[in-house]
Coordinates of C-alpha atoms (C1' of nucleotides) in Angstrom, one line a residue:
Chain A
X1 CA -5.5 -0.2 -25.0
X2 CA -6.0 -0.4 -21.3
X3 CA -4.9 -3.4 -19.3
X4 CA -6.6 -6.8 -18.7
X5 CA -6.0 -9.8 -16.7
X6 CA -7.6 -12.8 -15.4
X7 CA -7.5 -15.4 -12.8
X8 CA -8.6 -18.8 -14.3
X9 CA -8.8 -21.2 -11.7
X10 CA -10.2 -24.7 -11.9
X11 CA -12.3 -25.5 -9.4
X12 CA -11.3 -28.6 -8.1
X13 CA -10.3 -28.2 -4.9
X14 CA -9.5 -25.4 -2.1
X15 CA -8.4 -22.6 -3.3
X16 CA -4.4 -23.1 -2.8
X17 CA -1.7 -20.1 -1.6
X18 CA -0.1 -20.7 -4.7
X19 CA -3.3 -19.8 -6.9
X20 CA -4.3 -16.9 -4.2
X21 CA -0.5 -15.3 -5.5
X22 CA -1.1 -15.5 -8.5
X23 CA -4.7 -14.0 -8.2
X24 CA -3.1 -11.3 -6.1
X25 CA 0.0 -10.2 -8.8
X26 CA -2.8 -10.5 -11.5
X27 CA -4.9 -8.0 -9.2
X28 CA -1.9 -5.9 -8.2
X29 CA -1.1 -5.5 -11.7
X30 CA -4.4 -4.8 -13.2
X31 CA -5.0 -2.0 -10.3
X32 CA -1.7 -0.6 -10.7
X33 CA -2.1 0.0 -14.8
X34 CA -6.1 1.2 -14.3
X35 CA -7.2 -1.9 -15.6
X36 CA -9.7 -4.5 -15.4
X37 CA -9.2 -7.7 -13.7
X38 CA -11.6 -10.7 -15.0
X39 CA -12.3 -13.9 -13.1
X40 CA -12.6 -17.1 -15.9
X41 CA -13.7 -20.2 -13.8
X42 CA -12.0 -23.5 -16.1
X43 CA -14.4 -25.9 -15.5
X44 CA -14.0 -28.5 -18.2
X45 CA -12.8 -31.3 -16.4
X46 CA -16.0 -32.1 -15.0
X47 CA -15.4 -35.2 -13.4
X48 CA -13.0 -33.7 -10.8
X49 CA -15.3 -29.9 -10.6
X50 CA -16.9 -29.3 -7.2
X51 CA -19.4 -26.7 -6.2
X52 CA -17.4 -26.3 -3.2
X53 CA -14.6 -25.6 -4.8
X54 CA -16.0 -22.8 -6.8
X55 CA -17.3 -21.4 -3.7
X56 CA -14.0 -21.4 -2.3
X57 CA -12.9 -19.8 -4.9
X58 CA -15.1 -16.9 -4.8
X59 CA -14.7 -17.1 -0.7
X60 CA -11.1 -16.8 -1.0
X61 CA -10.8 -14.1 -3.2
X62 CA -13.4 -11.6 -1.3
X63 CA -11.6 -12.1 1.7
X64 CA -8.3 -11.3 1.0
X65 CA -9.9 -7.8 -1.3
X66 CA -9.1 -9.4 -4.6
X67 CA -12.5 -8.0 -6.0
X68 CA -13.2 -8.7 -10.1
X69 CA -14.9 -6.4 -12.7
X70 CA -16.0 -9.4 -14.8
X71 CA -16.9 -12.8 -13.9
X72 CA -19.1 -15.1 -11.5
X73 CA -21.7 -12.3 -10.1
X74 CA -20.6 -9.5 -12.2
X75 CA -21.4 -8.1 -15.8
X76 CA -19.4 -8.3 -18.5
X77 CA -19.0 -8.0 -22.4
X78 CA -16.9 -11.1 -23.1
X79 CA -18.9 -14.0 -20.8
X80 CA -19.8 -16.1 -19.9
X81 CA -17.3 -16.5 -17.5
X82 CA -17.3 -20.4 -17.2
X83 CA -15.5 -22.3 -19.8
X84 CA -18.0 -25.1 -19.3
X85 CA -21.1 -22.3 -21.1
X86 CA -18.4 -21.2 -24.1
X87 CA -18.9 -23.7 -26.0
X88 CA -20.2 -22.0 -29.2
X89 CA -17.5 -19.6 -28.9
X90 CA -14.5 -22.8 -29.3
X91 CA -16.4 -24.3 -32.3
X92 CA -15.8 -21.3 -35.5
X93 CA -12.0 -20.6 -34.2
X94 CA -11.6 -24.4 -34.2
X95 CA -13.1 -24.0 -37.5
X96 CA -10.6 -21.4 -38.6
X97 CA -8.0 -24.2 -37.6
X98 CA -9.5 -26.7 -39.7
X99 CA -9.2 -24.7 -42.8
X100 CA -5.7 -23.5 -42.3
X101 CA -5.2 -27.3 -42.2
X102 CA -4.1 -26.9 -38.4
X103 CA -5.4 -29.8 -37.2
X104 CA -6.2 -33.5 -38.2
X105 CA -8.2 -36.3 -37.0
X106 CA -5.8 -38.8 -34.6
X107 CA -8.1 -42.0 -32.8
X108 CA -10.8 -39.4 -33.1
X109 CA -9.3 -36.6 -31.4
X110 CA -8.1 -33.8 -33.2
X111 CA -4.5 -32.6 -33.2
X112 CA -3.2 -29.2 -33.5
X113 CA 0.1 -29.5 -36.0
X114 CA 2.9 -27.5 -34.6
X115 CA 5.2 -25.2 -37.0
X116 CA 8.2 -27.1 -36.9
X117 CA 10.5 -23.9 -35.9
X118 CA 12.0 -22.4 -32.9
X119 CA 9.7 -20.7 -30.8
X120 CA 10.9 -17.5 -28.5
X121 CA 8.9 -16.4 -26.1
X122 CA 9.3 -13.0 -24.0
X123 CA 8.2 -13.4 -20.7
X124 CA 7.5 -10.3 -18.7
X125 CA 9.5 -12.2 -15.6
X126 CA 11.6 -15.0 -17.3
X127 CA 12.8 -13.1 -20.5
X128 CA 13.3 -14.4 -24.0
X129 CA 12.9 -18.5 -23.6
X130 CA 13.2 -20.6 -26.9
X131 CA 11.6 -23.8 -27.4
X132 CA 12.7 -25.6 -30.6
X133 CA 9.9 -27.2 -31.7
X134 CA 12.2 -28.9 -34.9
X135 CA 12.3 -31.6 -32.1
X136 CA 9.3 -33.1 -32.9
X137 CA 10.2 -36.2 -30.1
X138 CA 10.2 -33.5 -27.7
X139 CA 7.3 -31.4 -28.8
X140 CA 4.3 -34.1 -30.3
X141 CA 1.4 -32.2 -31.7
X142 CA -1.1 -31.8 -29.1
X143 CA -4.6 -33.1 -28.8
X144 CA -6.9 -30.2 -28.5
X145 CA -10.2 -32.0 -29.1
X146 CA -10.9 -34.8 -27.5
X147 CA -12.4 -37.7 -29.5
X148 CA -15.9 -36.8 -27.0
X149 CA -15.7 -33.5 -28.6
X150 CA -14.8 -31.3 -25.8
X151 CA -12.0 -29.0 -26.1
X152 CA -8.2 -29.2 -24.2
X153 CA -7.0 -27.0 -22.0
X154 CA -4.7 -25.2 -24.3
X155 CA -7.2 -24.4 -26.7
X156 CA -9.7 -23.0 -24.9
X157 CA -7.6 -21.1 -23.0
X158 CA -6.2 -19.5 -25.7
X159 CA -9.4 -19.2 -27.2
X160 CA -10.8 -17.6 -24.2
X161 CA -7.8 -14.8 -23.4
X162 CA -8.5 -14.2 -27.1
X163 CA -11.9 -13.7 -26.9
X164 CA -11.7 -11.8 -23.2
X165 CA -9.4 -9.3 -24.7
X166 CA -6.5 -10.2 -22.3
X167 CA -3.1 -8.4 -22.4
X168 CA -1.3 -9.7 -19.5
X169 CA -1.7 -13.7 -18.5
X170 CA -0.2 -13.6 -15.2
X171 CA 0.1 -17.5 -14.2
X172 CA 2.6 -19.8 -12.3
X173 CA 5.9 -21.1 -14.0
X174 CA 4.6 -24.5 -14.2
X175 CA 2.9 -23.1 -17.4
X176 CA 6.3 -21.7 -19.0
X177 CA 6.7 -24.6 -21.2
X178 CA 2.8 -24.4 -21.9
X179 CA 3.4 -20.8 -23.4
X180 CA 5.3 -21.6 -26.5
X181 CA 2.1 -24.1 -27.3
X182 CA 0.1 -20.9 -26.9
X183 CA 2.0 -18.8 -28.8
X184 CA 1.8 -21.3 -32.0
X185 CA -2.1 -21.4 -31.2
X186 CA -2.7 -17.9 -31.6
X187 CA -0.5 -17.2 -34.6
X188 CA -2.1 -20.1 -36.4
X189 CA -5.8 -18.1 -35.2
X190 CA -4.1 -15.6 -36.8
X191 CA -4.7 -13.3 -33.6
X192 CA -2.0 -11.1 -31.4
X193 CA -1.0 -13.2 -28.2
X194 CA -1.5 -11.3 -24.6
X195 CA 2.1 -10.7 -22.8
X196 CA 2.8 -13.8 -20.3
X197 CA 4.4 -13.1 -16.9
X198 CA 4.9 -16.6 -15.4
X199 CA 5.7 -16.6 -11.9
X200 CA 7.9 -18.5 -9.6
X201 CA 6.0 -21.5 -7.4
X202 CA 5.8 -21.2 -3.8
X203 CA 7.3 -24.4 -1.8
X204 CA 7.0 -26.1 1.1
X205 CA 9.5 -25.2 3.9
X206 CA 11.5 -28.2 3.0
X207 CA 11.9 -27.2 -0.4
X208 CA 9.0 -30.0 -1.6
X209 CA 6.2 -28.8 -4.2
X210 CA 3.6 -27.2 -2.3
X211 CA 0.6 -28.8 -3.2
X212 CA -2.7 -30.2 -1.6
X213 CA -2.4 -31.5 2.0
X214 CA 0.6 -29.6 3.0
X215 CA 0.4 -27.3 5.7
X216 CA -0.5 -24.1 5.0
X217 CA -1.5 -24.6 1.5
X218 CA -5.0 -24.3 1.8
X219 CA -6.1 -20.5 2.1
X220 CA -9.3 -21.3 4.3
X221 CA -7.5 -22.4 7.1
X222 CA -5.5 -18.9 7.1
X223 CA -9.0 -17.4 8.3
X224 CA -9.4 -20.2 10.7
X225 CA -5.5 -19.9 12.8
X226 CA -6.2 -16.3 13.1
X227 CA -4.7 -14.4 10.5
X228 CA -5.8 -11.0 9.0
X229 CA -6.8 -11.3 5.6
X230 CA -4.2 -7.8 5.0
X231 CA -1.5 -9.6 6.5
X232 CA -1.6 -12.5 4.2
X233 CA -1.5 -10.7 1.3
X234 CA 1.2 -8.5 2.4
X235 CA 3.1 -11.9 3.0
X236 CA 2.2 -13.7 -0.1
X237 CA 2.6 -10.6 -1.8
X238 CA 6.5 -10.3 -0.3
X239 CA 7.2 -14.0 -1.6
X240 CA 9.0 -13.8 -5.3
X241 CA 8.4 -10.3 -4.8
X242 CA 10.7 -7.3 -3.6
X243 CA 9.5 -3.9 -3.2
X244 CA 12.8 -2.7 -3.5
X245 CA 13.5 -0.9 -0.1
X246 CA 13.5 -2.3 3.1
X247 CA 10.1 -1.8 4.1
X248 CA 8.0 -5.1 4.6
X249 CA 4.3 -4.2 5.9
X250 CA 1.9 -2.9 3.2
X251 CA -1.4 -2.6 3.0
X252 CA -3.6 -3.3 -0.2
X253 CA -3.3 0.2 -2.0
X254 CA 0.4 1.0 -0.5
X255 CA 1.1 -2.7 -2.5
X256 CA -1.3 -1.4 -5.5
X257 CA 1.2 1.2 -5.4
X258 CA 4.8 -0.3 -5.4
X259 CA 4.0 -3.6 -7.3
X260 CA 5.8 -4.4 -10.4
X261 CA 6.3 -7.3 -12.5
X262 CA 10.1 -6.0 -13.3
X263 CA 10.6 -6.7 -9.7
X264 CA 9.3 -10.5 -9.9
X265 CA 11.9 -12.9 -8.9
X266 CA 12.5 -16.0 -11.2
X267 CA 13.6 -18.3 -8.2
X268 CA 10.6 -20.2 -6.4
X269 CA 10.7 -19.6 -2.6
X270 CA 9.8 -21.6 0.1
X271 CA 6.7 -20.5 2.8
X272 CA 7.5 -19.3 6.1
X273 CA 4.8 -20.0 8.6
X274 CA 7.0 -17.8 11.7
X275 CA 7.8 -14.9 9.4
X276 CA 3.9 -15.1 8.2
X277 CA 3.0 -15.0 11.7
X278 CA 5.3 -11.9 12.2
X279 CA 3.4 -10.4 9.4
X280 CA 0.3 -10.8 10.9
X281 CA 1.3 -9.5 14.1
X282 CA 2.2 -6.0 13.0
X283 CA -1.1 -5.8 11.2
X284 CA -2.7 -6.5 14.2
X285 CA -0.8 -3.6 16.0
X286 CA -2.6 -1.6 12.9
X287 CA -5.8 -2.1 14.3
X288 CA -7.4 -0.2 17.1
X289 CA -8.7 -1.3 20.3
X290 CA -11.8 -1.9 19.0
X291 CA -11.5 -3.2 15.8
X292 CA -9.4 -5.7 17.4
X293 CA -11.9 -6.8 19.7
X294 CA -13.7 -7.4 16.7
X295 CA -11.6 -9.2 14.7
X296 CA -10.7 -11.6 17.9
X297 CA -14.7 -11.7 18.4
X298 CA -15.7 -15.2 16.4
X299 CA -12.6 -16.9 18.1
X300 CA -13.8 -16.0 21.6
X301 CA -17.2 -17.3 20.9
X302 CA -15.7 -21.1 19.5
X303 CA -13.8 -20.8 23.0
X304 CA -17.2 -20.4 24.6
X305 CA -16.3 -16.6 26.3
X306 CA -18.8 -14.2 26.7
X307 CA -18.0 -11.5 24.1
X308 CA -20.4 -8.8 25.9
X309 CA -19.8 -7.1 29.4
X310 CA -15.7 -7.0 29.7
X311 CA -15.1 -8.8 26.6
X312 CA -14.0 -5.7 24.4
X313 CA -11.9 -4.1 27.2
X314 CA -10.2 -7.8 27.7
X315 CA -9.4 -8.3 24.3
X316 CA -7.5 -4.7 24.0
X317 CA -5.6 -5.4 26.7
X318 CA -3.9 -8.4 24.7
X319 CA -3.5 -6.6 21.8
X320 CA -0.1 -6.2 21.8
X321 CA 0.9 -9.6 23.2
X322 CA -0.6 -12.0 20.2
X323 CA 0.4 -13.0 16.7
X324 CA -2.3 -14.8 16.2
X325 CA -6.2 -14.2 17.1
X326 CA -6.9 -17.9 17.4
X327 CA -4.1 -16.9 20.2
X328 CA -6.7 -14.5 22.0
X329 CA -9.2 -16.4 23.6
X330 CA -6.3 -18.3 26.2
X331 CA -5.2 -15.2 26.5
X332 CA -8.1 -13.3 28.1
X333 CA -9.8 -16.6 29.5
X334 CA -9.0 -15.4 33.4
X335 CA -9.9 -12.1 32.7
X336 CA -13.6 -13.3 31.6
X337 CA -13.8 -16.7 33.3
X338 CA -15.3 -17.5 36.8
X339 CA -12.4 -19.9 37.7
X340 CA -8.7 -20.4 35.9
X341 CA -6.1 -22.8 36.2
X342 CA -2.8 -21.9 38.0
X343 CA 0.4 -23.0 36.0
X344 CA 2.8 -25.0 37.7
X345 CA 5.6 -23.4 36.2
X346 CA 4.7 -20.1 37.5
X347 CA 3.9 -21.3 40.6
X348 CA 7.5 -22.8 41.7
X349 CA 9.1 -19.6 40.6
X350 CA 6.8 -17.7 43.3
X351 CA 7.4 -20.1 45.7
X352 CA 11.3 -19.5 45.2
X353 CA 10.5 -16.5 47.0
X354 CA 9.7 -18.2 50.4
X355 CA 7.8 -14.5 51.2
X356 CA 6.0 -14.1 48.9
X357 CA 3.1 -15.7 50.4
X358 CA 2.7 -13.5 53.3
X359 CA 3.2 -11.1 51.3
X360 CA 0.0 -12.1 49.6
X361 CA -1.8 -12.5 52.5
X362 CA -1.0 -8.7 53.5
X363 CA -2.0 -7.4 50.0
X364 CA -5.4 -8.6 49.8
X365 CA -6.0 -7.3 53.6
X366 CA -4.4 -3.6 52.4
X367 CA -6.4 -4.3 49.5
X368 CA -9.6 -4.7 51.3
X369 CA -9.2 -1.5 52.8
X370 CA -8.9 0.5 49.9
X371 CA -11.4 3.3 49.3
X372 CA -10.8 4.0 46.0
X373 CA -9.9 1.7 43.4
X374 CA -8.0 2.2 40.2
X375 CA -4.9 0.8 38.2
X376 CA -2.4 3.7 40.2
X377 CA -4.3 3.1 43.2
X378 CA -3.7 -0.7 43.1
X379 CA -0.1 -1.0 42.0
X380 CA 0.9 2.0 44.5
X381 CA -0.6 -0.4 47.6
X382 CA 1.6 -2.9 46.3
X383 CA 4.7 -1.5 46.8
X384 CA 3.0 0.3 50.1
X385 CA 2.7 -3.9 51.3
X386 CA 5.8 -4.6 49.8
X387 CA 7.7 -1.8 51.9
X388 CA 5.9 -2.1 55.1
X389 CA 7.1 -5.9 54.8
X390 CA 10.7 -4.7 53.8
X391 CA 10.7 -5.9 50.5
X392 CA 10.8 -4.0 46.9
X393 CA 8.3 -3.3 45.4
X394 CA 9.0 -5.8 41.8
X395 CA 9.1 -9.1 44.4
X396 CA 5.6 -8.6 45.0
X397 CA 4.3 -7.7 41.1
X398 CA 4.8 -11.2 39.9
X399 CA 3.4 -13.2 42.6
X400 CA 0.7 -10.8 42.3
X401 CA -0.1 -11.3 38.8
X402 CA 0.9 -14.7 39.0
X403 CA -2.4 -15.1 42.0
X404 CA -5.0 -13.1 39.5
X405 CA -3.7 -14.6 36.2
X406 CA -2.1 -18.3 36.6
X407 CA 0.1 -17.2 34.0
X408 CA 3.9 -15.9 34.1
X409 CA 2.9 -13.4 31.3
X410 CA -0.4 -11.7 29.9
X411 CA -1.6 -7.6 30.0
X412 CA 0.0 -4.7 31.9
X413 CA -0.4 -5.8 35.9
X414 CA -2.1 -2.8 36.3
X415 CA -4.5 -3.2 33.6
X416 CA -5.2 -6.2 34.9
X417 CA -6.3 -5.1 38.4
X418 CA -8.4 -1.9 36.7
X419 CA -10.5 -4.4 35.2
X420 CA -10.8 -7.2 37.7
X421 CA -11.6 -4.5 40.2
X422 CA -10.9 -4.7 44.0
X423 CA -13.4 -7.5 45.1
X424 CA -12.6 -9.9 42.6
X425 CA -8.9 -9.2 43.3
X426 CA -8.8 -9.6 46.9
X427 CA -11.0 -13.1 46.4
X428 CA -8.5 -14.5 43.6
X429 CA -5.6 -12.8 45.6
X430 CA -6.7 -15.2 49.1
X431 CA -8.2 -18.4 46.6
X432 CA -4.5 -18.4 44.7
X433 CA -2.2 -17.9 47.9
X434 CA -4.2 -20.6 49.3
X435 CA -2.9 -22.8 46.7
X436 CA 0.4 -21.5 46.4
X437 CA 0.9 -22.4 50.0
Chain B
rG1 C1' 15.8 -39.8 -19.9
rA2 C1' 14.7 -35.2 -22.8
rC3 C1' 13.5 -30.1 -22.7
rC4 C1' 13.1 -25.6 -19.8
rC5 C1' 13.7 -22.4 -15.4
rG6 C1' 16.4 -21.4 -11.1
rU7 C1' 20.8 -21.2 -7.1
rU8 C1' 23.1 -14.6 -1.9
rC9 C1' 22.8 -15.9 5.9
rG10 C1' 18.3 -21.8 8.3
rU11 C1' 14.0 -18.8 5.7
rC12 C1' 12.1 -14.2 2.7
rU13 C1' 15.2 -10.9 0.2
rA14 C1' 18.6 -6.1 -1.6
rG15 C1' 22.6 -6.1 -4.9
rC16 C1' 22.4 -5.2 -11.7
rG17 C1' 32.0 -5.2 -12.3
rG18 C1' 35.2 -2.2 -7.3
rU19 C1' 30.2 -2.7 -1.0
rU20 C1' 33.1 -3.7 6.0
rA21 C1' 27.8 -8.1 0.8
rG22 C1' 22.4 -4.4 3.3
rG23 C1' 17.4 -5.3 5.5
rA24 C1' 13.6 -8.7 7.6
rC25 C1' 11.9 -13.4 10.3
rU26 C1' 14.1 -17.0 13.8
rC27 C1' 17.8 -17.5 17.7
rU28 C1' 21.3 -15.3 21.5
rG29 C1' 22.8 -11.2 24.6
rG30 C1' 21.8 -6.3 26.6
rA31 C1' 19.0 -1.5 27.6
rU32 C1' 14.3 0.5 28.9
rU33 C1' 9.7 -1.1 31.3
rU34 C1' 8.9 -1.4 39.9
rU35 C1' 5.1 -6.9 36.3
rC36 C1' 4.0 -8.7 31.0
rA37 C1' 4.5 -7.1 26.2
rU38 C1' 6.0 -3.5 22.9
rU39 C1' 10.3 -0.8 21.6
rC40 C1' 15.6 0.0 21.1
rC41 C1' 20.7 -1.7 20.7
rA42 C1' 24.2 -5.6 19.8
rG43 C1' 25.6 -10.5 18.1
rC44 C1' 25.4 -15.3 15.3
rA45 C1' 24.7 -16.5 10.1
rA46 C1' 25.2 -16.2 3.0
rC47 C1' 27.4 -15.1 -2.6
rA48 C1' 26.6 -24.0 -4.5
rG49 C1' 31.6 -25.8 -6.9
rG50 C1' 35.1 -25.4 -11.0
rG51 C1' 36.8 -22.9 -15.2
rG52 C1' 37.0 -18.5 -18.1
rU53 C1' 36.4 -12.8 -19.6
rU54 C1' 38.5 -8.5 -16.9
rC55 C1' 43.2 -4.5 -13.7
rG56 C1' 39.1 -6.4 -10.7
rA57 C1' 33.9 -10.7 -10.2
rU58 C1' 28.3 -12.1 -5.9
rU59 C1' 27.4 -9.4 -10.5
rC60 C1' 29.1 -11.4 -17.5
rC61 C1' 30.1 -16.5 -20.2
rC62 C1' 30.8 -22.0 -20.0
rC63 C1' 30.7 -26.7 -17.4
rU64 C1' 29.3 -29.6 -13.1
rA65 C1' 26.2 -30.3 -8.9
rC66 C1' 21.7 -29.4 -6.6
rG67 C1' 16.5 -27.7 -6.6
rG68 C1' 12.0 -27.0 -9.4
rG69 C1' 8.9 -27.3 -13.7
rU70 C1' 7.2 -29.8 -18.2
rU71 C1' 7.0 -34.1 -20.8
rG72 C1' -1.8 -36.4 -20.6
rC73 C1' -7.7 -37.2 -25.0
rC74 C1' -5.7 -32.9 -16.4
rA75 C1' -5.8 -27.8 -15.8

RNA sequence: GACCCGUUCGUCUAGCGGUUAGGACUCUGGAUUUUCAUUCCAGCAACAGGGGUUCGAUUCCCCUACGGGUUGCCA
């Protein structure tokens, strides 16, 4: 029998880090086993469903890769795919309960009668967990149909990973003590129960429940700060789970690959936005020039830079230097911009050398003579000045990059000057010294 | 309160009776780079506490503390 999992989200709000893991390990797992991975929507609570949260669902999913073989836009021989269109499929197994005397009539809701017997449960992460349900003050029979004659959440899911042929339920821990519920359900349906795998929640840095309104809980706003969809599954993927080695960056198929529920923690951990950020960054040193450029593209255009002419070549030269590409467009502003702000800071450290303007001065005169302009040509004139003023050649590099750039850091000096070329160097070379002065 | 799960550097983690307790992020130094960054090296930093079991416990058991989850006609 080959594997099957699902996702069953309810769409009623954005879709959360904590539900994008779980996807993900569901994924992971189905891939790794040849399996199919099914995409359930739960949307019976409709007073709290939003049609942007489905679409943020869907959203969320294609961008990290997380693609489904059954579900909302796809075929499939067990849909539909919303719980809110299964109706006709709750009604005969609720049926079967009613004749096995499973259920009775409670202020017009329907209660499913629990065996009164210890329950184990195997969990593929947690191990064997026993609830006792002889403590009937501790485990009331549960409402499974409302007195408006809708079904509970426990039924239908059940009903549903029966009915969807599911053999793993991947799902976050706070459904462990749901399982043993479960596992009475579909012994009383008189059907075999798919393997649960509950994993560990994800907190916030304090330690705090992650939930809505937190920072960083929301997966949209991953897009939004500049992270590569690859580098926040590698990081999501490396939270509660250990590949066993001390590698950390992995792509999609590498974690396709490694991934194992045996190597699923059990303790919840809590979400680091820095090493995230790390994460991102070395995924960012995957890309080439030009895929970079590409990827940084829709944040230059919010920060209102041209993205033709000497956008692409700007935008590898700051490759190495970001984590984030929301980080980008500040750093190749002078590089595209007309005009640019000189920082202060950077300013008083040039002045500290009391030459360094003179020295300036000379530079964009020797620069104005040179024939033939090019990164070598450029940075050898500079320690030419530099010498023929006495000084070494480094005195003069930061001032220098300090005139075209207003910034203390940014690209390689000379990849800077390559792509300024001479005329706009000398200008921003006598405009800055000017103001250094 | 009851029931359940968990607890290794600040954080993410490796470890499955004998290790100088390893790696990564962050931070601090240094090397390289005539600039910036990358890179490299070094350093700081952990087994929650108490009992057992054992020749020997971070590893196994119990208790306590702490954290989290569940306790709905939400999912």
């Amino acid at each position: 029998m080959s594997v099957r999992t699902r996702f069953a989200p309810s769409p009623t709000g954005y879709l959360h880090v904590g539900g994008a893991r779980t996807a993900l390990f569901s994924w992971l797992f189905a891939r790794k086993h040849g399996g199919s991975f099914v995409l359930r929507v739960e949307d019976t609570d409709e007073a709290r469903n939003t049609p942007e949260a489905r679409d943020a669902i869907f959203s969320g999913l294609k961008w990290l890769g997380l693609d489904w073989d059954e579900g909302e836009g796809k075929s499939g021989d067990y849909g539909p795919y919303n719980q809110s269109e299964r109706r006709a499929n709750y009604d005969p197994w609720f049926e079967v309960l009613r004749e096995k005397n499973r259920v009775y009539e409670h202020d017009g809701a329907w209660r499913f009668r629990f065996e009164r017997k210890p329950v184990t449960m195997h969990d593929l992460v947690c191990g064997e967990v026993t609830i006792d349900y002889r403590d009937e003050s501790n485990t009331p029979d549960m409402v499974i149909r409302r007195s408006d004659g809708s079904y509970v959440f426990h039924f239908v899911n059940v009903v549903d990973d029966l009915d969807m042929r599911i053999t793993h339920a991947i799902r976050a821990e706070d459904h462990l003590m749901n399982t043993p519920k479960h596992l009475q359900l579909f012994e009383a349906l008189g059907a075999p129960a798919p393997q649960y795998a509950h994993i560990p929640l994800i907190l916030n840095p304090d330690g705090s429940k992650m939930s809505k309104r937190d920072v960083g809980a929301a997966l949209g706003d991953y897009s939004r700060q500049g992270f590569l969809p690859s580098a926040v599954v590698n990081f999501l993927a490396l939270l509660g789970w250990s590949p066993k080695s001390d590698e950390e960056i992995f792509t999609l198929d590498e974690l396709v690959a490694r991934f194992s529920l045996e190597a699923v923690n059990r303790s919840p951990s809590r979400f680091d936005a820095e090493k995230c950020a790390w994460v991102n960054q070395q995924h960012l040193l995957k890309l080439d020039s030009a895929a970079f450029a590409e990827a940084a593209k829709p944040f230059a255009q919010a920060a209102g830079l041209p993205v033709d002419g000497d956008y692409p070549a700007a935008a590898a030269l700051v490759r190495e230097k970001v984590r984030l590409l929301s980080e980008v467009p500040a750093a190749i502003h002078f590089l595209l911009a007309d005009s640019f702000d000189l920082d202060p800071e950077a300013v008083e450290k040039v002045r500290a050398n009391p030459a360094a303007k003179d020295l300036l001065s000379a530079l964009a005169d020797d620069f104005g003579k040179l024939a033939d302009w090019s990164a070598e040509a450029a940075k050898h004139q500079i320690g030419e000045t530099a010498k023929a003023a006495g000084a070494k050649p480094g005195q003069l590099m930061f001032p220098v990059r300090v005139a075209l750039s207003g910034k203390s850091g940014g690209p390689d000096l000379g990849d800077i000057l390559a792509l300024l070329g001479r005329d706009r160097c000398v200008a921003r070379l006598r405009a800055s010294t000017g103001k250094i002065g």
